[in-house]
Coordinates of C-alpha atoms and ligand atoms in Angstrom, one line a residue:
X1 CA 11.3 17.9 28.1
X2 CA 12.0 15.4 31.2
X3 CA 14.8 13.0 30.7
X4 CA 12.3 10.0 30.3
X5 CA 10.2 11.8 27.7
X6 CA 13.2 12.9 25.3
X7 CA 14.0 9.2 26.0
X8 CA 10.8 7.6 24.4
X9 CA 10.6 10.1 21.8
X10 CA 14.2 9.2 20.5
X11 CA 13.3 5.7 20.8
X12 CA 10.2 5.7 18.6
X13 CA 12.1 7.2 16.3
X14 CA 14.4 5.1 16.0
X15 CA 12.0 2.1 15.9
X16 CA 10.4 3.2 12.2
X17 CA 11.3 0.7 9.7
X18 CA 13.8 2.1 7.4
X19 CA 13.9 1.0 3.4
X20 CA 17.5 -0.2 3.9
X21 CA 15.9 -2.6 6.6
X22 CA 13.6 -4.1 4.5
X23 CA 16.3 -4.4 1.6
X24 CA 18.0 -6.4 4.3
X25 CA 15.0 -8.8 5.2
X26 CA 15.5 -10.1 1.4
X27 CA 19.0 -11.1 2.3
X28 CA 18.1 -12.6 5.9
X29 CA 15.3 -14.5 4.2
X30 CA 12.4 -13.4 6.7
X31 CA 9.1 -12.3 4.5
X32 CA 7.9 -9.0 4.5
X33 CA 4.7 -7.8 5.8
X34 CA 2.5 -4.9 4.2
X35 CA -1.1 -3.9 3.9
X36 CA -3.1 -1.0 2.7
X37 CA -4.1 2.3 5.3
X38 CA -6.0 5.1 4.4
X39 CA -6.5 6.9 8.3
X40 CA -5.4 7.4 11.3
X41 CA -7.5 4.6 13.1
X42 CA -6.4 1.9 11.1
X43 CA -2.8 3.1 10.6
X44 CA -2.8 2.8 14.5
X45 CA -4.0 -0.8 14.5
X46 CA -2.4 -1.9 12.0
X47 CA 0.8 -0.5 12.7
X48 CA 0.6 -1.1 16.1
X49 CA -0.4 -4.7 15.5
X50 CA 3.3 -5.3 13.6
X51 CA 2.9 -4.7 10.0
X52 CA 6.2 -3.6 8.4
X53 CA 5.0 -1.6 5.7
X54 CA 1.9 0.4 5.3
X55 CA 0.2 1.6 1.7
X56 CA -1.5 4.5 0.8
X57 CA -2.7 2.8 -2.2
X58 CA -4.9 4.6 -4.6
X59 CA -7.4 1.7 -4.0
X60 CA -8.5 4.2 -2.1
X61 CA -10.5 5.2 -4.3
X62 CA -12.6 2.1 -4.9
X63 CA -13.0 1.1 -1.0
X64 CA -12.8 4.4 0.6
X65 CA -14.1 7.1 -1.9
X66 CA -16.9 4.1 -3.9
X67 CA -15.3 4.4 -7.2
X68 CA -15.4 1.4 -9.8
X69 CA -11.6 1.9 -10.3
X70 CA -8.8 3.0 -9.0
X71 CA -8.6 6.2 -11.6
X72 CA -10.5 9.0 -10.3
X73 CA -8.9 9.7 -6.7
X74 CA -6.3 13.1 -6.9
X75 CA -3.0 13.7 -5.6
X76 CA -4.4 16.2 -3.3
X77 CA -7.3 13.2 -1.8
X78 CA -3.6 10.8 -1.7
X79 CA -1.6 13.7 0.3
X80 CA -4.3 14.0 2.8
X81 CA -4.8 10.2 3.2
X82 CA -1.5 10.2 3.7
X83 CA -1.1 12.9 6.3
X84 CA -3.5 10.9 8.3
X85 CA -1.7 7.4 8.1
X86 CA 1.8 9.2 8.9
X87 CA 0.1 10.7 11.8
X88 CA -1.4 7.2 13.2
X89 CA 1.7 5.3 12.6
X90 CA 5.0 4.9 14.0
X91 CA 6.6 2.1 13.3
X92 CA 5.5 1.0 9.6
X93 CA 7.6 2.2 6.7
X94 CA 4.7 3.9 4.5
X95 CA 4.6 4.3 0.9
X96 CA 2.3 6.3 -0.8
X97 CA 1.0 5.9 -3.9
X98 CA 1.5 8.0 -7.3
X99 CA -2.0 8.5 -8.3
X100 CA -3.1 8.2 -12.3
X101 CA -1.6 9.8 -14.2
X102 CA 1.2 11.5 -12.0
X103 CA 3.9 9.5 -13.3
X104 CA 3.6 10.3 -17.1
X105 CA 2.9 13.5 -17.1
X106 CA 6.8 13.8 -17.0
X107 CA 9.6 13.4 -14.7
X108 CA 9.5 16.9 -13.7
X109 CA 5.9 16.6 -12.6
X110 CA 6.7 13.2 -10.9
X111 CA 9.4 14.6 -8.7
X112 CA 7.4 17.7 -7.9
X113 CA 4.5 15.7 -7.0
X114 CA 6.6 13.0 -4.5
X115 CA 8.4 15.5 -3.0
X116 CA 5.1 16.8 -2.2
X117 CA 3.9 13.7 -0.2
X118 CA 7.5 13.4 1.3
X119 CA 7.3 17.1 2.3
X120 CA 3.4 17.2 3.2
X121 CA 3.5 13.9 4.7
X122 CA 5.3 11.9 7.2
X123 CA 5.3 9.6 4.8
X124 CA 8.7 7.6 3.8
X125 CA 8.5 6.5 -0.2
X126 CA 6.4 6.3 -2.8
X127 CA 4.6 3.8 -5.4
X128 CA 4.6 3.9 -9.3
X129 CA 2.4 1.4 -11.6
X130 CA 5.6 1.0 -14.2
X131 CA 8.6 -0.9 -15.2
X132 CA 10.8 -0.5 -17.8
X133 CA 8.6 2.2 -19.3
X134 CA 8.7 4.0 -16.1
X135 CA 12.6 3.9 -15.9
X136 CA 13.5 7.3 -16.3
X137 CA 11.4 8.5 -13.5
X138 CA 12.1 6.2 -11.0
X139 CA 16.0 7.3 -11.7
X140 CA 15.2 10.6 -11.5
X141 CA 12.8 10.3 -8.4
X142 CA 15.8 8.0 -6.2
X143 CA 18.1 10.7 -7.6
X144 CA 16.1 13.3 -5.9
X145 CA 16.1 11.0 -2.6
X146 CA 12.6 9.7 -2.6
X147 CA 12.2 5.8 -2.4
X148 CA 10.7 4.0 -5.0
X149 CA 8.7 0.8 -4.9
X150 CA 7.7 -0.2 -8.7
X151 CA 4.5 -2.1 -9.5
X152 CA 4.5 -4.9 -12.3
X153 CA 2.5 -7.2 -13.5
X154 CA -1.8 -6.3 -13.5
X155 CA -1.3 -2.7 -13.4
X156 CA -5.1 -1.1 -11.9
X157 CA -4.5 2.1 -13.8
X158 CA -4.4 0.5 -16.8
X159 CA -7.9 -1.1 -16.5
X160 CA -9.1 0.8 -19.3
X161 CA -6.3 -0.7 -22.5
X162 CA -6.4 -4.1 -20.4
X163 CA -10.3 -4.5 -20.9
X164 CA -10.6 -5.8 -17.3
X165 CA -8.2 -7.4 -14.3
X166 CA -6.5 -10.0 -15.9
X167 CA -3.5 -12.1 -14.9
X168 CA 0.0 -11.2 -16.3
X169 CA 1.8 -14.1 -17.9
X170 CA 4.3 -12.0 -20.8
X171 CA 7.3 -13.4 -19.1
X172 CA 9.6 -11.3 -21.3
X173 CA 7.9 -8.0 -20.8
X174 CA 7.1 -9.2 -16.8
X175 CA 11.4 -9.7 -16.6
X176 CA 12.0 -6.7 -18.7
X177 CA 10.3 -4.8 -16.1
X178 CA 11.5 -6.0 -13.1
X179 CA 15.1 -5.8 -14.2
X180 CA 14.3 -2.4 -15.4
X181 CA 12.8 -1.2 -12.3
X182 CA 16.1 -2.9 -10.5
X183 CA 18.5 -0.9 -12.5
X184 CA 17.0 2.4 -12.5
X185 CA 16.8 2.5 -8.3
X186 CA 13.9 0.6 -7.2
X187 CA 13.9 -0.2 -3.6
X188 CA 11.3 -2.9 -4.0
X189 CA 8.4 -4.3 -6.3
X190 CA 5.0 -5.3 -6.3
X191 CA 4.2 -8.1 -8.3
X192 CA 0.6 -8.0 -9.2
X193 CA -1.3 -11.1 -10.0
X194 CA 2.0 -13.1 -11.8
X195 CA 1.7 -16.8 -12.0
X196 CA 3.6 -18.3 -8.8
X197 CA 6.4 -20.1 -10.8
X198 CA 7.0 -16.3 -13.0
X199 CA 6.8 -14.3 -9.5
X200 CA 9.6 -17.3 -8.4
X201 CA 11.5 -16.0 -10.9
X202 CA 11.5 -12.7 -10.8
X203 CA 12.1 -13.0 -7.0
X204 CA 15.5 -14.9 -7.1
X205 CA 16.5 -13.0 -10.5
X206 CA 16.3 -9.7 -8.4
X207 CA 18.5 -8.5 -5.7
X208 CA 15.4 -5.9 -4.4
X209 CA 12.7 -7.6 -2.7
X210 CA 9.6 -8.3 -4.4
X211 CA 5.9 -7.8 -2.2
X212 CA 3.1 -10.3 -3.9
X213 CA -0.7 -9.8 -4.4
X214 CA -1.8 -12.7 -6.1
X215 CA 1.4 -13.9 -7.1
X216 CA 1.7 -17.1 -5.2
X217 CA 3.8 -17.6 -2.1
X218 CA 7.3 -17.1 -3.4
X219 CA 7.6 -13.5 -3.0
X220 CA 9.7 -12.2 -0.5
X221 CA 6.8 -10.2 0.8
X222 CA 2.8 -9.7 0.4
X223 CA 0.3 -7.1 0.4
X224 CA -3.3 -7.0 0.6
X225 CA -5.8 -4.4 0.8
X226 CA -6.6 -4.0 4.7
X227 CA -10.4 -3.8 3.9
X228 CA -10.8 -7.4 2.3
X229 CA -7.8 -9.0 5.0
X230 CA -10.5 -7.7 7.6
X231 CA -13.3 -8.6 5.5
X232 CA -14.8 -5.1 5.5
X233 CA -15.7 -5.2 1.7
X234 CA -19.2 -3.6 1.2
X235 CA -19.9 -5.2 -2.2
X236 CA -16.7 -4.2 -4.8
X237 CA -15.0 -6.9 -6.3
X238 CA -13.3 -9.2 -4.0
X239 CA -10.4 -11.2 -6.1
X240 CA -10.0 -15.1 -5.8
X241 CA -6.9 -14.9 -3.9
X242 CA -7.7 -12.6 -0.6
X243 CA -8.1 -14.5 2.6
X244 CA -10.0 -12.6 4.6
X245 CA -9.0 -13.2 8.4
X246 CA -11.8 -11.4 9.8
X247 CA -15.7 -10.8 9.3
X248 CA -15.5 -7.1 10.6
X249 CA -18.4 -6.2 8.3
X250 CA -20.8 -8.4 10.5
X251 CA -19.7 -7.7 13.2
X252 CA -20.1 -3.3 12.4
X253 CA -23.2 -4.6 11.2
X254 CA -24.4 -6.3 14.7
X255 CA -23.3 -3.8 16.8
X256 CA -24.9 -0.9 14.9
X257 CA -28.1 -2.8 14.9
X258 CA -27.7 -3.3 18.9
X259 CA -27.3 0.2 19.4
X260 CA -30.3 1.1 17.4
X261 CA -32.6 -1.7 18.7
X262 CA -31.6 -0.1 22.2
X263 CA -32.0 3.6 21.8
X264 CA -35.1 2.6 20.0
X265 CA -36.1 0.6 23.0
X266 CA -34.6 3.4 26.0
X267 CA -32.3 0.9 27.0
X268 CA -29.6 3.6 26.0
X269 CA -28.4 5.6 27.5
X270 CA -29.3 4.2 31.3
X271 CA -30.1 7.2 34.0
Ligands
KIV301 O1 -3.5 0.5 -4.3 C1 -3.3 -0.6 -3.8 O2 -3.9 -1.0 -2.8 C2 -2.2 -1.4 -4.4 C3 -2.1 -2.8 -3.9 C4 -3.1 -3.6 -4.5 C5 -0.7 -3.3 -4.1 O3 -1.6 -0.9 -5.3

């Protein structure tokens, strides 16, 4: 390897975002950036574009696999997402999600099945839908080295006992969590569609930062789904509070009918 190859190799290395540095954006006040990825292309863009944490959410399986919820995708569909999105990226921290129903199947199961994404993977942590009830495994996964982010509030996997996608506004149990979360290891947490004032405090109550979706603009982060930020959503529930910052669907849309108009017409390919 030439000296100015090894050079750039050790450099974009060193230039992944680490969990300790995103502990530290809490403390230095500057808001954290993350969005969903499911392959290679968009881990690329996105990553490359300055995102500081990507997800390998099991939303997947509603905009990528067509699913009404988020329940049917496998660990095995998640690991090979995954592979993908550690492959295209290079500077994002990326957390993969803990598909249904990994994380109660028992802490042994749990920690074999993250060490799997860490191992398979070039992914960097992990994501469980759980608080307090989920305290014992996220001890037992940090114990084992694999970083946690906890998810609170509207938890997906639970669509089923919730009877729909509802906001969260238990305070008690919504503190309970967080705190427990907190205490057993937890690097960060999602708060889930909290009222703003709640996710307020639950963000200055906790030391860890906490990453919003539709919980108001106190949190010391936010996440969306990449598809309805780019506004690539092909008909699946859109919630109230995504902005979408692009129309990429209409613009897929007019440049596949363009192509067709003109192979249809032999304006493609010229001589
Ligand atoms: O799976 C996912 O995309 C998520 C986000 C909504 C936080 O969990």
């Amino acid at each position: 390897m030439s000296d100015s190859s090894a050079k750039s190799k050790k450099k974009s290395r060193n230039k992944r975002m680490t969990v300790p540095a995103i502990q530290k954006m809490k403390s230095k006040g500057s808001r954290i950036t993350m969005l969903t990825a499911y392959d290679y292309t968009m881990a690329r863009l996105l990553d490359q574009s300055g995102v500081e944490m990507l997800l390998v959410g099991d939303s997947m399986a509603m905009v990528v696999q067509g699913h009404e919820n988020t329940l049917p995708v496998t660990l095995d569909e998640m690991i090979y997402h995954a592979e993908m999105v550690g492959r295209g990226s290079e500077n994002a921290l990326v957390v993969v999600d803990l598909p249904f129903p990994i994380n109660h199947q028992g802490v042994h199961q749990t920690v074999v099945a993250a060490g799997r994404i860490l191992k398979e993977t070039r992914c960097q942590a992990v994501k469980l839908e759980g608080g307090a009830d989920q305290a014992d495994v996220i001890n037992a996964l940090v114990t084992a080295g694999i970083p946690v982010m906890a998810h609170v509030g509207l938890r997906p996997q639970t669509v089923h006992a919730m009877g729909g996608y509802r906001i969260q506004r238990d305070r008690d149990q919504l503190i309970a969590d967080a705190t427990a979360a907190e205490q057993a290891g937890a690097f960060s947490i999602v708060l889930e569609c909290v009222p703003p004032e709640l996710a307020k405090e639950i963000t200055e109550l906790l030391r860890i930062p906490t990453v919003g979706i539709g919980a108001g603009p106190h949190c010391d982060g936010q996440v969306l789904v990449s598809h309805d930020m780019l506004g690539l959503n092909c008909g699946g529930y859109v919630p109230s509070f995504v902005k979408a910052y692009a129309d990429l669907k209409s613009v897929i849309q007019q440049a596949t009918q363009e192509y067709c108009d003109e192979v249809k017409e032999g304006k493609f390919p010229e001589e």
